[in-house]
Short mmCIF file of C-alpha atoms in Angstrom, two decimals:
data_model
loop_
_atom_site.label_atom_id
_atom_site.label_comp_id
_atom_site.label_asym_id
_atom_site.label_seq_id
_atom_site.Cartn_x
_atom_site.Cartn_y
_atom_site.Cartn_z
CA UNK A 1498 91.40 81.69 102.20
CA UNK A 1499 92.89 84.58 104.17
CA UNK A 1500 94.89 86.89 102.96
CA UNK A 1501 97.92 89.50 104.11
CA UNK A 1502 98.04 92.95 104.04
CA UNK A 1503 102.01 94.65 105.08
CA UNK A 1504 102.00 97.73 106.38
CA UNK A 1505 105.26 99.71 106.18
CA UNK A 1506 105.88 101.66 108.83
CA UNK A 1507 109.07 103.94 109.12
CA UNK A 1508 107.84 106.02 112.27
CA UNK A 1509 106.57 108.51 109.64
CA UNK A 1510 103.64 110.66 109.55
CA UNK A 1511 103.35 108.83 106.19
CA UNK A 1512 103.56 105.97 107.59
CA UNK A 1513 100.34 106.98 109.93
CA UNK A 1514 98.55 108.13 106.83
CA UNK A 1515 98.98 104.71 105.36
CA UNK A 1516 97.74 102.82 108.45
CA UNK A 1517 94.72 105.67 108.46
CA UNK A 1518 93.69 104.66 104.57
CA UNK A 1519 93.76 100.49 105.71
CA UNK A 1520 91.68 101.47 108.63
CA UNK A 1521 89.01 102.90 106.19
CA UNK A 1522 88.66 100.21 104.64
CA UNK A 1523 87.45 96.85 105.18
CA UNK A 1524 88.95 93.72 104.82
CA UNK A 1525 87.19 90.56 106.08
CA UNK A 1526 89.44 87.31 105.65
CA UNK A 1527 92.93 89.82 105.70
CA UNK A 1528 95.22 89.91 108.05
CA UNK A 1529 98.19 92.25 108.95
CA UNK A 1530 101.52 93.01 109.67
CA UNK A 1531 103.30 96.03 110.24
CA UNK A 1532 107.03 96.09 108.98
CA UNK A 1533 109.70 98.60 110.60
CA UNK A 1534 112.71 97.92 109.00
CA UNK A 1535 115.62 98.31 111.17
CA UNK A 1536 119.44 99.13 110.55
CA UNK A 1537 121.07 95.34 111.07
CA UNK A 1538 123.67 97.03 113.59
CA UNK A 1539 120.95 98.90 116.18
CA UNK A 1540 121.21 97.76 119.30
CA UNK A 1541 118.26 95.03 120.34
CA UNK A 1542 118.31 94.08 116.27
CA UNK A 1543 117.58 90.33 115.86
CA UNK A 1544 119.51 88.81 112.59
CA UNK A 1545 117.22 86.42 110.46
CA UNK A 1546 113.75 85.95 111.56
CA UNK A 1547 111.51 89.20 112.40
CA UNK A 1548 111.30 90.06 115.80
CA UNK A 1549 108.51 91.60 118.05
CA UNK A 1550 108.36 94.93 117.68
CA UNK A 1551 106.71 98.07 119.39
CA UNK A 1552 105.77 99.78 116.09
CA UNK A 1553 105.16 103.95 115.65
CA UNK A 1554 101.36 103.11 114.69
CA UNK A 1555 99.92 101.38 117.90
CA UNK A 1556 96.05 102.65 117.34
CA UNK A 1557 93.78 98.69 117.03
CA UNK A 1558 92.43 99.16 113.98
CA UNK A 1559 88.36 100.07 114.20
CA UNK A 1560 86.45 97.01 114.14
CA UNK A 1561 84.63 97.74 110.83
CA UNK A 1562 87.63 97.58 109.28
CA UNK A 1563 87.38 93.65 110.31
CA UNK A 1564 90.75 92.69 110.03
CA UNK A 1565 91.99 89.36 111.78
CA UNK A 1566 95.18 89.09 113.42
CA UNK A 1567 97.65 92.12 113.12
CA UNK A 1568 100.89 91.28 113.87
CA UNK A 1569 103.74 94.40 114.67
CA UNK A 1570 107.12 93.06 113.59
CA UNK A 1571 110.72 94.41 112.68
CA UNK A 1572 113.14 93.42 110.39
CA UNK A 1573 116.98 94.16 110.42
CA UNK A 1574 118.45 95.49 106.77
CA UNK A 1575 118.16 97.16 103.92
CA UNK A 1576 114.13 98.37 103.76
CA UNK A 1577 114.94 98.35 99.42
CA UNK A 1578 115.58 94.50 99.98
CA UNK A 1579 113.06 93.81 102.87
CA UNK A 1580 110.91 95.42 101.54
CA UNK A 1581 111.24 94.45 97.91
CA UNK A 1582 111.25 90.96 98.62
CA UNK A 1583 108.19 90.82 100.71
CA UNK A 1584 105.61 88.61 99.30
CA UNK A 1585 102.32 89.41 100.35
CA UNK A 1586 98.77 89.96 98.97
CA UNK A 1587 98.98 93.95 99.57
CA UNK A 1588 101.97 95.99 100.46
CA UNK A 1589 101.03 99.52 101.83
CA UNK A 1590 103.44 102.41 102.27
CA UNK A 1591 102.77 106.09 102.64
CA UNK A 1592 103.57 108.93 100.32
CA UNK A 1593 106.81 110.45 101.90
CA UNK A 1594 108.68 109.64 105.54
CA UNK A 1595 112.00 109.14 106.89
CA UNK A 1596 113.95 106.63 104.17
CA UNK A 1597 110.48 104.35 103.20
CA UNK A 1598 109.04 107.07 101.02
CA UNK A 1599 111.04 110.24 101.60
CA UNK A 1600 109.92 112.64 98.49
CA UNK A 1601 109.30 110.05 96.05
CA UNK A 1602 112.80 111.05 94.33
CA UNK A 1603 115.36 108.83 92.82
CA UNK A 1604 116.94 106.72 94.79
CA UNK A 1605 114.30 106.69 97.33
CA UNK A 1606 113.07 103.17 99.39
CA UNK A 1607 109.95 104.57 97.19
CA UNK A 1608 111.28 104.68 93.66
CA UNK A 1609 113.11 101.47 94.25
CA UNK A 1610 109.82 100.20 94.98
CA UNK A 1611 107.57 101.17 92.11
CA UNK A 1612 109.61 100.12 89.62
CA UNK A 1613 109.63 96.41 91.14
CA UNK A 1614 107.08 95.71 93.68
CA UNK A 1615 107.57 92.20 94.52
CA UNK A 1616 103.65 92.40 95.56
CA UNK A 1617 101.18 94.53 94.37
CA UNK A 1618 101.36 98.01 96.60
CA UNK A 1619 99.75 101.07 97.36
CA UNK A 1620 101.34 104.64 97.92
CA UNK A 1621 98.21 105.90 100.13
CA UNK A 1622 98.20 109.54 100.42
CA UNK A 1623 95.26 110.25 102.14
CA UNK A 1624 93.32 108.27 104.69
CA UNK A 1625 89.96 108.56 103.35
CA UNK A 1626 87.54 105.65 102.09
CA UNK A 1627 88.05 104.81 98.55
CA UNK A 1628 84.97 105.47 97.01
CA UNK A 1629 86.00 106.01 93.49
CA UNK A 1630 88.38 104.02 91.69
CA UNK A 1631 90.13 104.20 87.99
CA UNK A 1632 91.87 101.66 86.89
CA UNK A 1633 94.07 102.87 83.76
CA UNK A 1634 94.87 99.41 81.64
CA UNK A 1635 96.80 98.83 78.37
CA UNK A 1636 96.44 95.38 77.49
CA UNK A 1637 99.22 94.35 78.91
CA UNK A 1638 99.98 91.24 81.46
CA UNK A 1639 100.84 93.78 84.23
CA UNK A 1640 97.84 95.48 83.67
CA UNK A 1641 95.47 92.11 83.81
CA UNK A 1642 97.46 91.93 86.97
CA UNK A 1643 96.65 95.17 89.22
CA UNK A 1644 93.16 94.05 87.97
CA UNK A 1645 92.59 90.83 89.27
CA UNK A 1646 94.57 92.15 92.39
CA UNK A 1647 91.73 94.85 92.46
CA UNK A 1648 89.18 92.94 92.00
CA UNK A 1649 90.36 90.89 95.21
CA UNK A 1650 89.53 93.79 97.87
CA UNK A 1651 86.40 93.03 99.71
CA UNK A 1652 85.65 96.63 99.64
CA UNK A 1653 85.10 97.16 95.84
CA UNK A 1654 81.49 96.26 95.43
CA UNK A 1655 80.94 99.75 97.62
CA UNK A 1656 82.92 101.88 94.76
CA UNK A 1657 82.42 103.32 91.82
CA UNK A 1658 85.00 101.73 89.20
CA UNK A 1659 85.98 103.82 86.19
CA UNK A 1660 88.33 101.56 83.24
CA UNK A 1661 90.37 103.78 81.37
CA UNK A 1662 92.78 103.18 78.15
CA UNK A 1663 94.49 105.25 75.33
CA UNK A 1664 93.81 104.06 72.26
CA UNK A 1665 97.27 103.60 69.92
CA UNK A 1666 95.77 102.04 66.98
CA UNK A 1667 96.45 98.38 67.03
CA UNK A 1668 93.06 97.64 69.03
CA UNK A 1669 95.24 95.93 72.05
CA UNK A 1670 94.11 99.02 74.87
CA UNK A 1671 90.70 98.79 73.92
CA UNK A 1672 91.03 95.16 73.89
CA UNK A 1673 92.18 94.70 77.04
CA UNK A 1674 89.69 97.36 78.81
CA UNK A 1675 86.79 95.89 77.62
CA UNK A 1676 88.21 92.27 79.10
CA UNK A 1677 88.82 94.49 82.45
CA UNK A 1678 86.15 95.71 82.63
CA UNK A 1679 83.80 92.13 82.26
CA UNK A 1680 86.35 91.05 85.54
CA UNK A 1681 85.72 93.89 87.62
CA UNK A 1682 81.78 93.77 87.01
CA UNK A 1683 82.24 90.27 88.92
CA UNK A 1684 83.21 92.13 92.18
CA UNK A 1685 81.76 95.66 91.19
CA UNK A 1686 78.21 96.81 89.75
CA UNK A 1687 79.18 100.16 89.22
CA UNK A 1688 81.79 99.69 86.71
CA UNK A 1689 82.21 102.03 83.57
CA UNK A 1690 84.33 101.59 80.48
CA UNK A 1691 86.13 105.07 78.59
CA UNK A 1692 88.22 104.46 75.29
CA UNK A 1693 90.43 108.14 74.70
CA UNK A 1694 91.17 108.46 71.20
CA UNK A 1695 94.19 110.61 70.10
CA UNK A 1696 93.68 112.68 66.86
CA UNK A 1697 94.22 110.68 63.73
CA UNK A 1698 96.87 112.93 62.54
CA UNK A 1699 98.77 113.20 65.51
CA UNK A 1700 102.14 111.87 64.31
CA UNK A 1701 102.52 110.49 68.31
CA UNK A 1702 100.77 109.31 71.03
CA UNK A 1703 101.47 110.77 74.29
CA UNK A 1704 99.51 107.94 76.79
CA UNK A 1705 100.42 109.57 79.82
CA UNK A 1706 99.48 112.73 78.96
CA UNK A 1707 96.12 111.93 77.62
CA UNK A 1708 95.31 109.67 81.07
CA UNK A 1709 96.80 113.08 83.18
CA UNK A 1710 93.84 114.93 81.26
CA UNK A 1711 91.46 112.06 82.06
CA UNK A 1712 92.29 112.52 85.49
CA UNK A 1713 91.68 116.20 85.78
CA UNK A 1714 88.72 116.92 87.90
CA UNK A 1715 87.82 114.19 88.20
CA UNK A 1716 86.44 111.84 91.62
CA UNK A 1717 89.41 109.59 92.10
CA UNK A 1718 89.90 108.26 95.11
CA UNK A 1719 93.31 105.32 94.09
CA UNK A 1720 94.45 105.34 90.61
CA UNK A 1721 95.26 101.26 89.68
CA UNK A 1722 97.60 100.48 87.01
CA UNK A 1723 100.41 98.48 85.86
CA UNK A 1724 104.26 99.00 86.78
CA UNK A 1725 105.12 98.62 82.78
CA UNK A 1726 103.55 98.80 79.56
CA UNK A 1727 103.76 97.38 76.12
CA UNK A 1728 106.20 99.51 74.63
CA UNK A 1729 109.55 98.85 76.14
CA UNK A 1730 111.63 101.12 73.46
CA UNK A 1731 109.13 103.61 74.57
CA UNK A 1732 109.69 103.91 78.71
CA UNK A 1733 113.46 103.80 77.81
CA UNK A 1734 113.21 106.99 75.75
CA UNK A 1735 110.77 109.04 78.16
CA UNK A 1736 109.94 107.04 81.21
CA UNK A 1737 106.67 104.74 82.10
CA UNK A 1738 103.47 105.64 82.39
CA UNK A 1739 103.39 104.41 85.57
CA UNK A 1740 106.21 106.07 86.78
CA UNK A 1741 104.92 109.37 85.74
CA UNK A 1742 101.57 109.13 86.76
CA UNK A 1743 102.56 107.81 90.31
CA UNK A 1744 105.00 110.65 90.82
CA UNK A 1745 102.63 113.56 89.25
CA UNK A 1746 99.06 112.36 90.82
CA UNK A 1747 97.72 113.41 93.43
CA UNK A 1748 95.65 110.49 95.08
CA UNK A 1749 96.66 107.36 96.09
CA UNK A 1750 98.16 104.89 93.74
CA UNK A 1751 97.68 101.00 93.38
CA UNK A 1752 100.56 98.93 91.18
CA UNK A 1753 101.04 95.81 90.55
CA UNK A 1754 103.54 93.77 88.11
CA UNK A 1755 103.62 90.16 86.64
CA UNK A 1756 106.93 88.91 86.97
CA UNK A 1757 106.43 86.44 84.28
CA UNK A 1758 106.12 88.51 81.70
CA UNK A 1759 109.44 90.48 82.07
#
């Protein structure tokens, strides 16, 4: 079965970035297309259907990469609705550019984006192999979700996999890393399971802030993780995990989101 990788491209240097981190990798049985979305008024602008498009990234991608067919297209409207609605295996956008992912600030094509990825996504912010991978999990749907998604990429078996989850007391983190981690040993030898424990007494549990100190120093080449948690009452009050992580981390970031669950 083949699968599709979209590429985002705004005419960015982010968006270059992006198409430098896909061409690292490989991806046998993927194809591609790279997306410019267009205002619906610019002049040569087809309405409807996609249209053949002379995209800012023209480099072929290196044959290692062994991608199939890669397709350059544009679409006319809003990129927050193209791109939001675009159903694909992997959508790939880069860190900051002109309206895709500006500064990662609110209102940004960006933040509408990582809240709800209609596919899972990638913010790639550097355009090296991914060689070391953590994959912070919560026992959550979402969180079953960015793994099976990463457990999909042909590339895996070549990294180094760490599973991470905060601990909260009711077992359901620890729970669901230890299931993560038995999936991702299918497509991954080198896969390694850490539980972080709060203090007993601490009166709360600040998840994001004990996976930020995970994180610190250490190899991590694309963070993977879920666009929401458990604890709705909780991101209302001070804001996902996700969210913070993505906007606060410096590597590249993998999300992904089951849609049944919300």
């Amino acid at each position: 079965m083949r699968r599709l990788l979209v590429l985002a491209d705004d005419h960015s240097e982010g968006a270059s970035t992006a198409w430098d981190w896909v061409c690292a990798q490989t991806w046998p049985d993927w194809d591609a297309e790279i997306v410019t979305v267009v205002d619906v008024d610019e002049p040569g602008a087809a309405k409807g259907e996609p249209c053949e498009w002379e995209p800012a990234v023209r480099r072929v991608p290196h044959r290692s990469t062994r991608l199939g067919e890669v397709r350059h297209i544009r679409a006319p409207g809003d990129a927050r609705v193209v791109l939001g609605a675009v159903e694909a295996d992997l959508l790939v956008i880069g860190p900051r550019g002109a309206g895709i992912a500006k500064k990662l600030h609110l209102g940004s094509v960006a933040e509408w984006l990582i809240n709800c990825p209609a596919s899972p996504m990638v913010i790639a912010r550097d355009a090296g192999k991914v060689d070391n991978v953590v994959v912070a999990v919560d026992g959550s749907s979402h969180s079953s979700k960015v793994v099976d998604r990463l457990r999909a990429f042909p590339w895996l078996s070549q990294s180094r996999v760490d599973v991470v989850a905060v601990e909260t007391g009711d077992g359901i983190a620890a729970t669901g890393a230890e299931q993560a981690t038995s999936t991702l040993e299918s497509a991954c030898a080198d896969v390694r399971m850490t539980i972080l424990r709060p203090y007993e007494w601490d009166l709360t549990i600040n998840v994001r802030g004990e996976l930020m100190q995970y994180l610190y120093g250490r190899p991590c080449d694309l963070l993977a993780m879920g666009t929401h948690g458990l604890r709705g009452w909780e991101r209302i009050r001070v804001g996902s995990t996700a969210d913070y992580l993505t906007h606060h981390v410096g590597t590249s970031v993998l999300l992904a989101r089951c849609p049944d669950a919300e």
